[in-house]
CSV table of C-alpha atoms and ligand atoms in Angstrom, one decimal:
chain,number,residue,atom,x,y,z
A,22,UNK,CA,-83.0,-34.2,45.5
A,23,UNK,CA,-80.6,-30.9,44.7
A,24,UNK,CA,-81.6,-27.8,46.1
A,25,UNK,CA,-81.4,-26.2,42.4
A,26,UNK,CA,-84.3,-29.2,41.6
A,27,UNK,CA,-86.4,-29.1,45.2
A,28,UNK,CA,-86.2,-24.7,44.1
A,29,UNK,CA,-88.1,-25.3,40.7
A,30,UNK,CA,-89.9,-28.1,42.2
A,31,UNK,CA,-91.3,-25.7,44.3
A,32,UNK,CA,-92.0,-23.5,41.2
A,33,UNK,CA,-94.0,-26.1,39.2
A,34,UNK,CA,-96.2,-26.6,42.8
A,35,UNK,CA,-96.5,-23.4,42.6
A,36,UNK,CA,-98.2,-23.4,38.6
A,37,UNK,CA,-99.7,-26.4,39.2
A,38,UNK,CA,-102.1,-24.7,42.2
A,39,UNK,CA,-103.1,-22.8,40.3
A,40,UNK,CA,-104.1,-25.8,37.7
A,41,UNK,CA,-105.8,-27.0,40.2
A,42,UNK,CA,-107.3,-23.3,42.0
A,43,UNK,CA,-109.0,-23.1,38.1
A,44,UNK,CA,-110.1,-27.3,37.9
A,45,UNK,CA,-111.6,-26.6,41.3
A,46,UNK,CA,-112.3,-23.6,41.1
A,47,UNK,CA,-115.9,-25.4,37.9
A,48,UNK,CA,-116.1,-28.7,40.4
A,49,UNK,CA,-116.6,-26.2,43.1
A,50,UNK,CA,-119.4,-23.3,42.0
A,51,UNK,CA,-121.8,-26.5,41.8
A,52,UNK,CA,-120.9,-28.0,45.2
A,53,UNK,CA,-120.7,-26.3,48.2
A,54,UNK,CA,-120.5,-28.0,51.3
A,55,UNK,CA,-121.2,-26.4,54.4
A,56,UNK,CA,-117.0,-25.7,56.6
A,57,UNK,CA,-116.0,-26.2,60.0
A,58,UNK,CA,-113.0,-24.5,61.0
A,59,UNK,CA,-112.7,-26.2,64.3
A,60,UNK,CA,-108.8,-25.0,65.8
A,61,UNK,CA,-108.2,-26.3,69.6
A,62,UNK,CA,-105.8,-23.7,72.1
A,63,UNK,CA,-102.2,-25.2,72.8
A,64,UNK,CA,-103.5,-28.8,71.3
A,65,UNK,CA,-100.1,-30.7,70.2
A,66,UNK,CA,-99.6,-33.1,67.4
A,67,UNK,CA,-99.4,-36.1,70.2
A,68,UNK,CA,-102.4,-34.8,72.2
A,69,UNK,CA,-105.2,-37.1,70.8
A,70,UNK,CA,-105.2,-40.8,70.5
A,71,UNK,CA,-105.0,-41.3,66.8
A,72,UNK,CA,-101.8,-40.0,66.8
A,73,UNK,CA,-100.2,-42.1,69.9
A,74,UNK,CA,-101.4,-40.9,73.0
A,75,UNK,CA,-103.0,-44.0,75.6
A,76,UNK,CA,-103.1,-41.8,78.4
A,77,UNK,CA,-105.6,-39.5,77.4
A,78,UNK,CA,-108.1,-41.0,74.5
A,79,UNK,CA,-109.8,-38.6,72.2
A,80,UNK,CA,-112.5,-41.0,70.6
A,81,UNK,CA,-114.6,-37.6,68.6
A,82,UNK,CA,-111.2,-36.2,66.8
A,83,UNK,CA,-109.9,-40.2,66.3
A,84,UNK,CA,-113.4,-40.7,64.4
A,85,UNK,CA,-113.1,-37.4,62.3
A,86,UNK,CA,-108.9,-38.8,61.8
A,87,UNK,CA,-110.5,-42.4,60.8
A,88,UNK,CA,-112.9,-40.9,58.1
A,89,UNK,CA,-111.3,-38.5,57.0
A,90,UNK,CA,-107.6,-37.8,56.4
A,91,UNK,CA,-105.0,-36.6,59.0
A,92,UNK,CA,-101.7,-34.9,57.9
A,93,UNK,CA,-98.3,-35.5,59.5
A,94,UNK,CA,-97.5,-32.3,58.1
A,95,UNK,CA,-100.1,-29.7,59.3
A,96,UNK,CA,-98.9,-27.0,60.4
A,97,UNK,CA,-100.0,-23.7,61.7
A,98,UNK,CA,-98.8,-20.8,60.8
A,99,UNK,CA,-97.2,-19.5,64.1
A,100,UNK,CA,-96.1,-20.5,67.1
A,101,UNK,CA,-98.5,-18.0,70.1
A,102,UNK,CA,-102.6,-17.2,70.0
A,103,UNK,CA,-102.7,-14.4,68.4
A,104,UNK,CA,-100.0,-14.5,65.2
A,105,UNK,CA,-101.4,-18.5,63.4
A,106,UNK,CA,-105.4,-16.5,64.0
A,107,UNK,CA,-104.2,-13.4,62.0
A,108,UNK,CA,-102.6,-15.8,59.2
A,109,UNK,CA,-106.0,-18.4,59.5
A,110,UNK,CA,-108.1,-15.1,58.9
A,111,UNK,CA,-106.4,-13.6,56.5
A,112,UNK,CA,-104.4,-15.1,54.8
A,113,UNK,CA,-101.5,-12.9,55.5
A,114,UNK,CA,-98.2,-13.9,57.7
A,115,UNK,CA,-98.4,-12.4,60.1
A,116,UNK,CA,-95.0,-11.2,60.7
A,117,UNK,CA,-95.8,-8.7,57.8
A,118,UNK,CA,-98.1,-6.5,60.0
A,119,UNK,CA,-97.1,-4.5,63.0
A,120,UNK,CA,-98.9,-6.0,67.0
A,121,UNK,CA,-100.2,-9.3,64.7
A,122,UNK,CA,-98.3,-10.8,68.4
A,123,UNK,CA,-100.1,-12.0,71.5
A,124,UNK,CA,-102.6,-9.2,71.9
A,125,UNK,CA,-102.8,-7.8,75.4
A,126,UNK,CA,-106.4,-7.3,77.8
A,127,UNK,CA,-107.2,-3.7,76.1
A,128,UNK,CA,-106.3,-5.0,72.1
A,129,UNK,CA,-107.9,-2.7,69.5
A,130,UNK,CA,-108.3,-5.3,66.8
A,131,UNK,CA,-105.5,-6.3,64.8
A,132,UNK,CA,-107.3,-6.9,62.2
A,133,UNK,CA,-107.3,-4.0,59.3
A,134,UNK,CA,-110.6,-4.1,57.7
A,135,UNK,CA,-109.2,-3.3,54.5
A,136,UNK,CA,-107.6,-7.3,54.2
A,137,UNK,CA,-109.9,-9.7,53.1
A,138,UNK,CA,-111.0,-12.6,54.5
A,139,UNK,CA,-111.8,-16.0,55.6
A,140,UNK,CA,-115.1,-14.7,55.8
A,141,UNK,CA,-115.3,-12.6,53.4
A,142,UNK,CA,-114.2,-14.3,50.6
A,143,UNK,CA,-116.7,-17.3,52.0
A,144,UNK,CA,-119.6,-14.4,52.4
A,145,UNK,CA,-118.6,-13.7,47.9
A,146,UNK,CA,-119.5,-17.8,47.5
A,147,UNK,CA,-123.5,-16.9,49.1
A,148,UNK,CA,-122.3,-18.8,53.5
A,149,UNK,CA,-123.3,-17.5,56.1
A,150,UNK,CA,-120.0,-16.9,58.4
A,151,UNK,CA,-120.0,-17.0,62.1
A,152,UNK,CA,-116.9,-17.1,64.5
A,153,UNK,CA,-117.8,-18.9,67.9
A,154,UNK,CA,-115.5,-18.8,70.6
A,155,UNK,CA,-112.2,-17.3,71.5
A,156,UNK,CA,-111.1,-14.3,69.3
A,157,UNK,CA,-108.1,-13.1,71.1
A,158,UNK,CA,-107.7,-10.3,68.3
A,159,UNK,CA,-108.8,-7.5,69.6
A,160,UNK,CA,-111.8,-5.4,69.9
A,161,UNK,CA,-112.5,-1.9,69.3
A,162,UNK,CA,-110.7,1.1,67.5
A,163,UNK,CA,-109.0,3.4,69.2
A,164,UNK,CA,-107.5,3.9,72.6
A,165,UNK,CA,-108.9,0.5,73.3
A,166,UNK,CA,-111.9,-1.9,73.9
A,167,UNK,CA,-116.1,0.0,75.1
A,168,UNK,CA,-116.3,-2.9,77.2
A,169,UNK,CA,-119.5,-1.4,78.3
A,170,UNK,CA,-120.8,0.0,74.3
A,171,UNK,CA,-120.3,-1.1,71.3
A,172,UNK,CA,-117.2,-3.7,70.7
A,173,UNK,CA,-116.8,-2.2,66.6
A,174,UNK,CA,-114.8,-2.9,64.6
A,175,UNK,CA,-114.4,-6.7,65.8
A,176,UNK,CA,-115.8,-9.4,64.2
A,177,UNK,CA,-118.8,-8.5,62.4
A,178,UNK,CA,-117.0,-6.0,60.0
A,179,UNK,CA,-114.2,-9.0,58.7
A,180,UNK,CA,-116.3,-11.7,56.8
A,181,UNK,CA,-118.6,-12.7,59.9
A,182,UNK,CA,-122.0,-12.3,60.2
A,183,UNK,CA,-122.4,-13.4,63.7
A,184,UNK,CA,-120.3,-14.0,66.9
A,185,UNK,CA,-119.8,-15.4,70.2
A,186,UNK,CA,-116.9,-14.0,72.0
A,187,UNK,CA,-114.2,-15.1,74.8
A,188,UNK,CA,-112.4,-11.1,73.6
A,189,UNK,CA,-109.3,-11.5,75.1
A,190,UNK,CA,-108.0,-15.0,76.2
A,191,UNK,CA,-109.1,-17.4,79.1
A,192,UNK,CA,-106.2,-16.2,81.5
A,193,UNK,CA,-106.5,-12.7,80.6
A,194,UNK,CA,-109.0,-10.2,81.8
A,195,UNK,CA,-112.5,-9.8,81.0
A,196,UNK,CA,-113.9,-12.9,81.8
A,197,UNK,CA,-116.7,-11.9,79.4
A,198,UNK,CA,-118.1,-12.9,76.6
A,199,UNK,CA,-119.2,-10.7,73.6
A,200,UNK,CA,-122.1,-11.3,71.3
A,201,UNK,CA,-121.5,-9.3,67.5
A,202,UNK,CA,-121.2,-5.9,69.7
A,203,UNK,CA,-121.8,-6.8,72.7
A,204,UNK,CA,-120.9,-8.1,76.3
A,205,UNK,CA,-123.6,-9.8,77.1
A,206,UNK,CA,-125.4,-9.7,79.9
A,207,UNK,CA,-124.0,-6.2,81.2
A,208,UNK,CA,-125.5,-4.2,83.8
A,209,UNK,CA,-125.3,-0.5,83.3
A,210,UNK,CA,-125.4,0.1,86.5
A,211,UNK,CA,-122.0,-1.4,86.4
A,212,UNK,CA,-119.5,-1.3,83.7
A,213,UNK,CA,-116.5,-2.6,83.8
A,214,UNK,CA,-113.3,-1.5,83.5
A,215,UNK,CA,-110.2,-2.9,82.2
A,216,UNK,CA,-106.8,-1.7,82.8
A,217,UNK,CA,-102.8,-2.7,83.7
A,218,UNK,CA,-103.1,-1.1,86.9
A,219,UNK,CA,-105.5,-1.9,89.7
A,220,UNK,CA,-107.9,1.3,89.7
A,221,UNK,CA,-110.3,0.4,92.8
A,222,UNK,CA,-108.5,-2.1,95.6
A,223,UNK,CA,-109.8,-5.3,93.2
A,224,UNK,CA,-108.5,-9.0,95.5
A,225,UNK,CA,-104.9,-9.4,93.6
A,226,UNK,CA,-103.2,-13.2,92.9
A,227,UNK,CA,-100.2,-11.8,94.3
A,228,UNK,CA,-101.7,-10.8,97.4
A,229,UNK,CA,-100.0,-13.8,100.3
A,230,UNK,CA,-103.7,-13.5,101.8
A,231,UNK,CA,-105.7,-13.8,98.4
A,232,UNK,CA,-103.0,-16.4,97.1
A,233,UNK,CA,-104.4,-19.2,99.9
A,234,UNK,CA,-107.3,-18.6,98.8
A,235,UNK,CA,-107.3,-19.6,95.1
A,236,UNK,CA,-108.5,-22.7,93.7
A,237,UNK,CA,-106.0,-22.7,91.0
A,238,UNK,CA,-102.0,-21.5,92.5
A,239,UNK,CA,-100.2,-19.7,89.3
A,240,UNK,CA,-96.6,-19.9,89.3
A,241,UNK,CA,-95.5,-17.2,87.6
A,242,UNK,CA,-97.6,-14.0,85.5
A,243,UNK,CA,-101.6,-15.0,86.7
A,244,UNK,CA,-101.6,-12.6,90.0
A,245,UNK,CA,-103.2,-9.8,88.8
A,246,UNK,CA,-106.7,-9.8,89.3
A,247,UNK,CA,-109.0,-12.8,90.3
A,248,UNK,CA,-112.0,-14.6,89.4
A,249,UNK,CA,-113.1,-18.2,89.7
A,250,UNK,CA,-111.3,-18.1,92.6
A,251,UNK,CA,-108.2,-17.6,90.0
A,252,UNK,CA,-105.7,-15.0,89.2
A,253,UNK,CA,-105.6,-13.5,85.5
A,254,UNK,CA,-103.1,-10.8,83.1
A,255,UNK,CA,-104.4,-7.7,83.4
A,256,UNK,CA,-106.9,-5.5,86.6
A,257,UNK,CA,-110.8,-5.5,86.0
A,258,UNK,CA,-113.1,-4.8,88.3
A,259,UNK,CA,-116.6,-4.6,87.3
A,260,UNK,CA,-119.3,-6.5,85.4
A,261,UNK,CA,-120.7,-9.0,88.7
A,262,UNK,CA,-123.3,-10.2,86.0
A,263,UNK,CA,-121.9,-10.6,82.1
A,264,UNK,CA,-119.0,-13.7,84.2
A,265,UNK,CA,-118.9,-16.0,83.4
A,266,UNK,CA,-116.9,-19.4,85.3
A,267,UNK,CA,-113.6,-21.1,83.5
A,268,UNK,CA,-116.1,-24.6,84.1
A,269,UNK,CA,-118.4,-23.6,82.0
A,270,UNK,CA,-117.4,-22.3,78.8
A,271,UNK,CA,-117.2,-25.5,76.3
A,272,UNK,CA,-121.0,-26.3,76.8
A,273,UNK,CA,-121.1,-22.3,75.9
A,274,UNK,CA,-119.9,-23.1,73.0
A,275,UNK,CA,-122.0,-26.4,72.1
A,276,UNK,CA,-125.1,-23.7,72.9
A,277,UNK,CA,-124.2,-21.2,70.9
A,278,UNK,CA,-123.2,-23.3,67.6
A,279,UNK,CA,-125.2,-25.9,67.9
A,280,UNK,CA,-128.1,-22.9,67.9
A,281,UNK,CA,-126.2,-21.3,64.5
A,282,UNK,CA,-126.0,-24.8,63.1
A,283,UNK,CA,-129.8,-25.6,63.8
A,284,UNK,CA,-130.4,-22.3,61.9
A,285,UNK,CA,-128.2,-22.1,59.6
A,286,UNK,CA,-129.0,-26.1,57.9
A,287,UNK,CA,-130.4,-24.7,55.2
A,288,UNK,CA,-126.6,-23.8,53.9
A,289,UNK,CA,-124.0,-22.8,53.1
A,290,UNK,CA,-122.5,-21.9,56.2
A,291,UNK,CA,-119.1,-21.9,57.1
A,292,UNK,CA,-118.2,-21.5,60.6
A,293,UNK,CA,-115.2,-20.9,62.8
A,294,UNK,CA,-115.1,-22.9,65.9
A,295,UNK,CA,-112.4,-21.3,68.1
A,296,UNK,CA,-111.9,-23.6,71.4
A,297,UNK,CA,-110.9,-22.2,74.8
A,298,UNK,CA,-109.1,-25.4,74.8
A,299,UNK,CA,-106.2,-26.5,76.4
A,300,UNK,CA,-105.2,-22.9,77.3
A,301,UNK,CA,-104.9,-21.6,80.9
A,302,UNK,CA,-106.2,-21.9,83.3
A,303,UNK,CA,-106.9,-25.4,82.1
A,304,UNK,CA,-110.2,-25.8,84.6
A,305,UNK,CA,-113.0,-28.1,82.3
A,306,UNK,CA,-116.9,-28.6,83.9
A,307,UNK,CA,-116.4,-30.8,86.9
A,308,UNK,CA,-117.9,-33.6,85.0
A,309,UNK,CA,-114.3,-34.0,83.3
A,310,UNK,CA,-112.4,-33.1,86.3
A,311,UNK,CA,-110.1,-36.4,87.1
A,312,UNK,CA,-111.2,-38.1,83.7
A,313,UNK,CA,-107.3,-39.0,83.1
A,314,UNK,CA,-104.5,-39.8,85.0
A,315,UNK,CA,-102.5,-36.7,83.3
A,316,UNK,CA,-104.3,-34.1,86.1
A,317,UNK,CA,-106.2,-30.7,84.2
A,318,UNK,CA,-104.6,-30.5,81.3
A,319,UNK,CA,-105.2,-34.0,80.3
A,320,UNK,CA,-109.2,-33.3,81.1
A,321,UNK,CA,-109.1,-30.0,79.0
A,322,UNK,CA,-108.1,-32.5,76.3
A,323,UNK,CA,-111.1,-35.1,77.3
A,324,UNK,CA,-113.3,-32.1,77.6
A,325,UNK,CA,-112.0,-30.6,73.7
A,326,UNK,CA,-112.8,-33.7,72.4
A,327,UNK,CA,-116.4,-33.9,74.0
A,328,UNK,CA,-117.1,-30.4,72.1
A,329,UNK,CA,-115.8,-32.1,68.9
A,330,UNK,CA,-118.2,-35.2,69.0
A,331,UNK,CA,-121.1,-32.6,70.2
A,332,UNK,CA,-120.2,-31.0,67.1
A,333,UNK,CA,-120.9,-34.4,65.6
A,334,UNK,CA,-123.8,-35.3,66.8
A,335,UNK,CA,-125.7,-32.0,65.6
A,336,UNK,CA,-124.2,-32.1,61.9
A,337,UNK,CA,-125.6,-36.3,62.2
A,338,UNK,CA,-128.8,-35.5,63.7
A,339,UNK,CA,-129.8,-33.1,60.7
A,340,UNK,CA,-127.9,-35.5,58.0
A,341,UNK,CA,-125.6,-32.6,58.3
A,342,UNK,CA,-122.6,-34.8,58.1
A,343,UNK,CA,-122.0,-35.9,54.1
A,344,UNK,CA,-123.0,-32.1,53.4
A,345,UNK,CA,-119.5,-30.3,55.8
A,346,UNK,CA,-116.2,-29.9,55.3
A,347,UNK,CA,-114.6,-30.4,59.0
A,348,UNK,CA,-110.6,-29.2,60.0
A,349,UNK,CA,-109.8,-30.0,62.8
A,350,UNK,CA,-106.4,-28.0,64.1
A,351,UNK,CA,-103.9,-26.3,66.0
A,352,UNK,CA,-103.4,-22.8,67.3
A,353,UNK,CA,-100.1,-24.2,68.1
A,354,UNK,CA,-97.8,-26.3,70.1
A,355,UNK,CA,-98.4,-27.4,73.7
A,356,UNK,CA,-97.1,-25.8,77.3
A,357,UNK,CA,-97.3,-28.1,79.8
A,358,UNK,CA,-96.3,-24.2,82.8
A,359,UNK,CA,-97.8,-22.5,81.2
A,360,UNK,CA,-98.6,-20.0,84.5
A,361,UNK,CA,-101.0,-21.9,86.9
A,362,UNK,CA,-100.0,-24.5,89.1
A,363,UNK,CA,-102.1,-27.6,87.6
A,364,UNK,CA,-99.8,-30.6,87.7
A,365,UNK,CA,-99.1,-30.7,83.9
A,366,UNK,CA,-95.3,-31.0,84.4
A,367,UNK,CA,-95.8,-33.3,87.6
A,368,UNK,CA,-98.3,-35.5,85.5
A,369,UNK,CA,-96.5,-36.4,82.5
A,370,UNK,CA,-95.6,-39.7,82.6
A,371,UNK,CA,-94.7,-41.2,79.2
A,372,UNK,CA,-96.9,-38.6,77.7
A,373,UNK,CA,-95.7,-37.1,74.4
A,374,UNK,CA,-98.0,-33.5,73.0
A,375,UNK,CA,-95.0,-32.5,71.3
A,376,UNK,CA,-95.1,-36.3,69.6
A,377,UNK,CA,-91.3,-37.3,68.5
A,378,UNK,CA,-91.0,-32.9,67.6
A,379,UNK,CA,-89.2,-30.8,69.7
A,380,UNK,CA,-90.0,-28.0,70.9
A,381,UNK,CA,-93.7,-27.0,71.8
A,382,UNK,CA,-95.6,-23.2,72.0
A,383,UNK,CA,-93.8,-20.0,71.6
A,384,UNK,CA,-90.7,-22.1,70.3
A,385,UNK,CA,-89.7,-23.0,66.1
A,386,UNK,CA,-89.1,-25.8,66.5
A,387,UNK,CA,-91.0,-28.2,64.5
A,388,UNK,CA,-93.6,-29.1,67.8
A,389,UNK,CA,-94.7,-25.2,68.2
A,390,UNK,CA,-96.3,-25.2,64.5
A,391,UNK,CA,-96.7,-28.7,63.2
A,392,UNK,CA,-100.3,-29.5,65.2
A,393,UNK,CA,-103.1,-31.7,64.7
A,394,UNK,CA,-104.3,-31.2,61.1
A,395,UNK,CA,-107.0,-33.4,60.0
A,396,UNK,CA,-109.8,-32.8,57.4
A,397,UNK,CA,-112.8,-34.6,57.1
A,398,UNK,CA,-115.4,-34.5,54.4
A,399,UNK,CA,-117.2,-38.4,54.5
A,400,UNK,CA,-117.6,-38.9,50.2
A,401,UNK,CA,-115.0,-36.6,48.5
A,402,UNK,CA,-111.8,-36.8,51.2
A,403,UNK,CA,-110.4,-40.6,51.5
A,404,UNK,CA,-110.2,-41.5,55.1
A,405,UNK,CA,-106.1,-42.6,55.4
A,406,UNK,CA,-103.0,-40.7,56.9
A,407,UNK,CA,-101.4,-37.5,54.8
A,408,UNK,CA,-98.0,-35.9,54.1
A,409,UNK,CA,-98.1,-33.6,52.4
A,410,UNK,CA,-97.3,-30.2,53.1
A,411,UNK,CA,-100.3,-28.3,54.3
A,412,UNK,CA,-101.0,-24.7,57.2
A,413,UNK,CA,-103.5,-22.4,58.3
A,414,UNK,CA,-102.6,-20.0,57.0
A,415,UNK,CA,-103.7,-21.9,53.3
A,416,UNK,CA,-107.6,-22.2,54.5
A,417,UNK,CA,-108.0,-19.0,52.2
A,418,UNK,CA,-106.7,-19.5,49.4
A,419,UNK,CA,-108.6,-23.7,49.4
A,420,UNK,CA,-112.1,-22.3,50.8
A,421,UNK,CA,-111.6,-20.0,47.7
A,422,UNK,CA,-110.8,-22.5,45.2
A,423,UNK,CA,-113.3,-24.4,46.5
A,424,UNK,CA,-116.1,-22.8,46.3
A,425,UNK,CA,-115.5,-21.3,43.2
A,426,UNK,CA,-114.1,-17.1,44.6
A,427,UNK,CA,-111.2,-15.6,42.5
A,428,UNK,CA,-109.1,-14.4,45.5
A,429,UNK,CA,-109.2,-9.7,44.0
A,430,UNK,CA,-106.1,-9.1,44.0
A,431,UNK,CA,-103.7,-8.7,47.2
A,432,UNK,CA,-105.8,-10.5,48.9
A,433,UNK,CA,-104.9,-13.1,50.9
A,434,UNK,CA,-100.9,-12.6,49.6
A,435,UNK,CA,-99.5,-15.9,51.6
A,436,UNK,CA,-102.8,-18.0,51.6
A,437,UNK,CA,-101.8,-21.0,48.8
A,438,UNK,CA,-104.5,-23.3,47.8
A,439,UNK,CA,-103.7,-27.2,48.8
A,440,UNK,CA,-106.9,-27.9,47.9
A,441,UNK,CA,-107.1,-30.7,46.2
A,442,UNK,CA,-104.2,-32.0,49.3
A,443,UNK,CA,-107.2,-31.1,52.0
A,444,UNK,CA,-109.5,-33.5,50.1
A,445,UNK,CA,-106.5,-36.3,49.8
A,446,UNK,CA,-106.7,-36.3,45.5
A,447,UNK,CA,-103.8,-38.2,44.5
A,448,UNK,CA,-100.4,-37.0,43.7
A,449,UNK,CA,-101.7,-33.9,44.8
A,450,UNK,CA,-98.8,-31.1,45.1
A,451,UNK,CA,-99.1,-29.1,48.6
A,452,UNK,CA,-96.6,-26.6,49.7
A,453,UNK,CA,-92.7,-27.7,48.4
A,454,UNK,CA,-92.1,-25.5,52.2
A,455,UNK,CA,-93.7,-23.5,55.4
A,456,UNK,CA,-93.0,-20.4,56.7
A,457,UNK,CA,-92.9,-20.8,61.1
A,458,UNK,CA,-92.6,-18.0,63.3
A,459,UNK,CA,-92.5,-17.5,66.8
A,460,UNK,CA,-94.9,-15.2,68.9
A,461,UNK,CA,-93.0,-12.4,66.9
A,462,UNK,CA,-90.7,-12.4,63.6
A,463,UNK,CA,-87.3,-12.1,66.4
A,464,UNK,CA,-87.1,-16.3,65.3
A,465,UNK,CA,-88.7,-18.2,61.8
A,466,UNK,CA,-88.2,-22.0,60.6
A,467,UNK,CA,-88.6,-22.7,57.1
A,468,UNK,CA,-88.8,-26.4,56.2
A,469,UNK,CA,-88.1,-27.8,52.4
A,470,UNK,CA,-88.8,-31.0,52.1
A,471,UNK,CA,-87.0,-32.6,54.7
A,472,UNK,CA,-84.4,-29.6,55.4
A,473,UNK,CA,-85.2,-26.9,58.6
A,474,UNK,CA,-83.8,-23.6,58.6
A,475,UNK,CA,-84.1,-21.1,61.4
A,476,UNK,CA,-83.7,-17.4,61.6
A,477,UNK,CA,-82.8,-15.8,64.6
A,478,UNK,CA,-82.7,-12.1,64.5
A,479,UNK,CA,-80.1,-10.0,65.3
A,480,UNK,CA,-81.3,-7.0,67.3
A,481,UNK,CA,-81.3,-3.3,65.3
A,482,UNK,CA,-78.1,-3.3,63.6
A,483,UNK,CA,-77.3,-7.2,64.0
A,484,UNK,CA,-77.2,-9.7,61.4
A,485,UNK,CA,-79.5,-12.9,62.2
A,486,UNK,CA,-78.1,-16.1,62.6
A,487,UNK,CA,-79.3,-18.7,61.0
A,488,UNK,CA,-78.6,-23.2,62.2
A,489,UNK,CA,-79.7,-26.5,59.3
A,490,UNK,CA,-81.4,-29.3,60.7
A,491,UNK,CA,-81.8,-32.5,58.4
A,492,UNK,CA,-85.9,-34.0,60.0
A,493,UNK,CA,-84.9,-36.6,58.0
A,494,UNK,CA,-82.2,-38.5,60.0
A,495,UNK,CA,-82.6,-35.6,62.8
A,496,UNK,CA,-86.5,-35.7,64.1
A,497,UNK,CA,-85.0,-33.8,67.1
A,498,UNK,CA,-83.5,-31.0,65.3
A,499,UNK,CA,-80.0,-31.6,68.3
A,500,UNK,CA,-77.5,-31.7,65.4
A,501,UNK,CA,-76.6,-27.8,63.6
A,502,UNK,CA,-74.8,-28.8,60.4
A,503,UNK,CA,-75.0,-25.9,58.7
A,504,UNK,CA,-71.2,-26.1,58.2
A,505,UNK,CA,-71.5,-29.5,55.9
A,506,UNK,CA,-74.4,-28.4,53.9
A,507,UNK,CA,-73.7,-24.5,53.4
A,508,UNK,CA,-75.1,-24.9,49.2
A,509,UNK,CA,-78.4,-25.4,51.2
A,510,UNK,CA,-77.9,-23.6,53.9
A,511,UNK,CA,-77.5,-20.6,50.9
A,512,UNK,CA,-80.6,-21.2,48.9
A,513,UNK,CA,-82.2,-21.4,52.2
A,514,UNK,CA,-81.8,-18.4,54.0
A,515,UNK,CA,-81.9,-16.3,49.8
A,516,UNK,CA,-85.4,-18.2,49.9
A,517,UNK,CA,-85.9,-17.2,53.8
A,518,UNK,CA,-85.2,-14.0,52.9
A,519,UNK,CA,-86.8,-13.3,49.7
A,520,UNK,CA,-90.1,-14.5,51.0
A,521,UNK,CA,-89.7,-11.8,53.7
A,522,UNK,CA,-88.2,-8.9,51.5
A,523,UNK,CA,-91.6,-10.2,49.3
A,524,UNK,CA,-94.9,-8.3,49.8
A,525,UNK,CA,-97.1,-11.8,49.6
A,526,UNK,CA,-95.7,-15.4,48.0
A,527,UNK,CA,-99.6,-16.7,46.6
A,528,UNK,CA,-98.4,-17.9,42.9
A,529,UNK,CA,-100.2,-14.7,40.1
A,530,UNK,CA,-100.4,-12.1,42.8
B,14,CA,CA1,-102.8,-21.3,72.0
């Protein structure tokens, strides 16, 4: 297909998307399934056995794939946590908005509460809404989160009725749970402080004597405050009664999720299950340690699979399986050594975390954002494999279409309705193109069909540089063919720059 035809096709796709939105609205109005989005953390395309892994087994995720639709071109929008989560929740490319790179421990809420979100959209449709698990989008405003008071604004101000959170990441301080606006089990006589400086002489991972006592040594960074025998990013003190153990996180997410589903069994409900697995420090519960030859990274995949199994069991037990749409995805591609000496590199063997794609977390190679993506809705999704391009940023508009909500003007501007593709409808149109972001917009990928453009920002005054790859013959993105394909490159550069300059890519804006 010529590039001009591809471009025309993209326009036709957009028109088709609008048409699909209208038809889905009619179908969706009478049928509002429960929706659970399970977002894994740092899980690569090849990390699950239904995508080819042989040295780690994921029977519960495989069950989802065998009962649903497994996508080979399912994407998250960025190759790090915060921007993908930002885009998933707001339906906006993170590069449009400042402060959306990896959030530090004391980050305030990174999402403007004026934005429509995937949760507020579903609330319009009458859904009960919850987020349980890792947040990493900041909490509070002004000078920083008030860990000893009200952590507001947060998910509750973005359309989530309920939240139970790991507020930052498991490797960033503080190691506490947040339920709605408060740290859980905080003793007011032992207030928490969080800082980028060691305010009161906390044991530090970089101290050679302290380092000898760690149960998980660090390889880079992760050498500030020590908690649970593991060095972290950032310093904190106090809040001793509120602190969790890494080994108990997955159990806690399941406990809270199960209770919330039971409370809302009459539906419809939307739950964002934000797993912390398999982000570092990889420290699964003791009952999963040593279960794979891949070390703690593989053991964390097994724990993640257990979490999926628990959620599926709860739906089965509550007889909610047939009336629940599940989307399983990841927030970015895989990484091996991400700051701790957990054996991920040494024990890798022939396991391919990103499958046959290059790169992983932090990169705009395909492995950074082409990640596990499975949809299941018994009776509505015919089991199989799809090569349609879909992305986590599209879930807001797609769920709006499913549930009969008309998105307000200016809402979720980069979220496309790919509902027919998510449901595996015959000849469903999905995305013709996808923008892939690194942590910031210093590097962007742009895939159209089999072509892949990479854009590297040129600094303050420099012009961006570009490379072009033909994924149909060069899956690993090794051969830059920009000189041999100037017209393709010119068209793609024009399109990508136009997307960057635009105020949104959703049709009908
Ligand atoms: Ca991540």
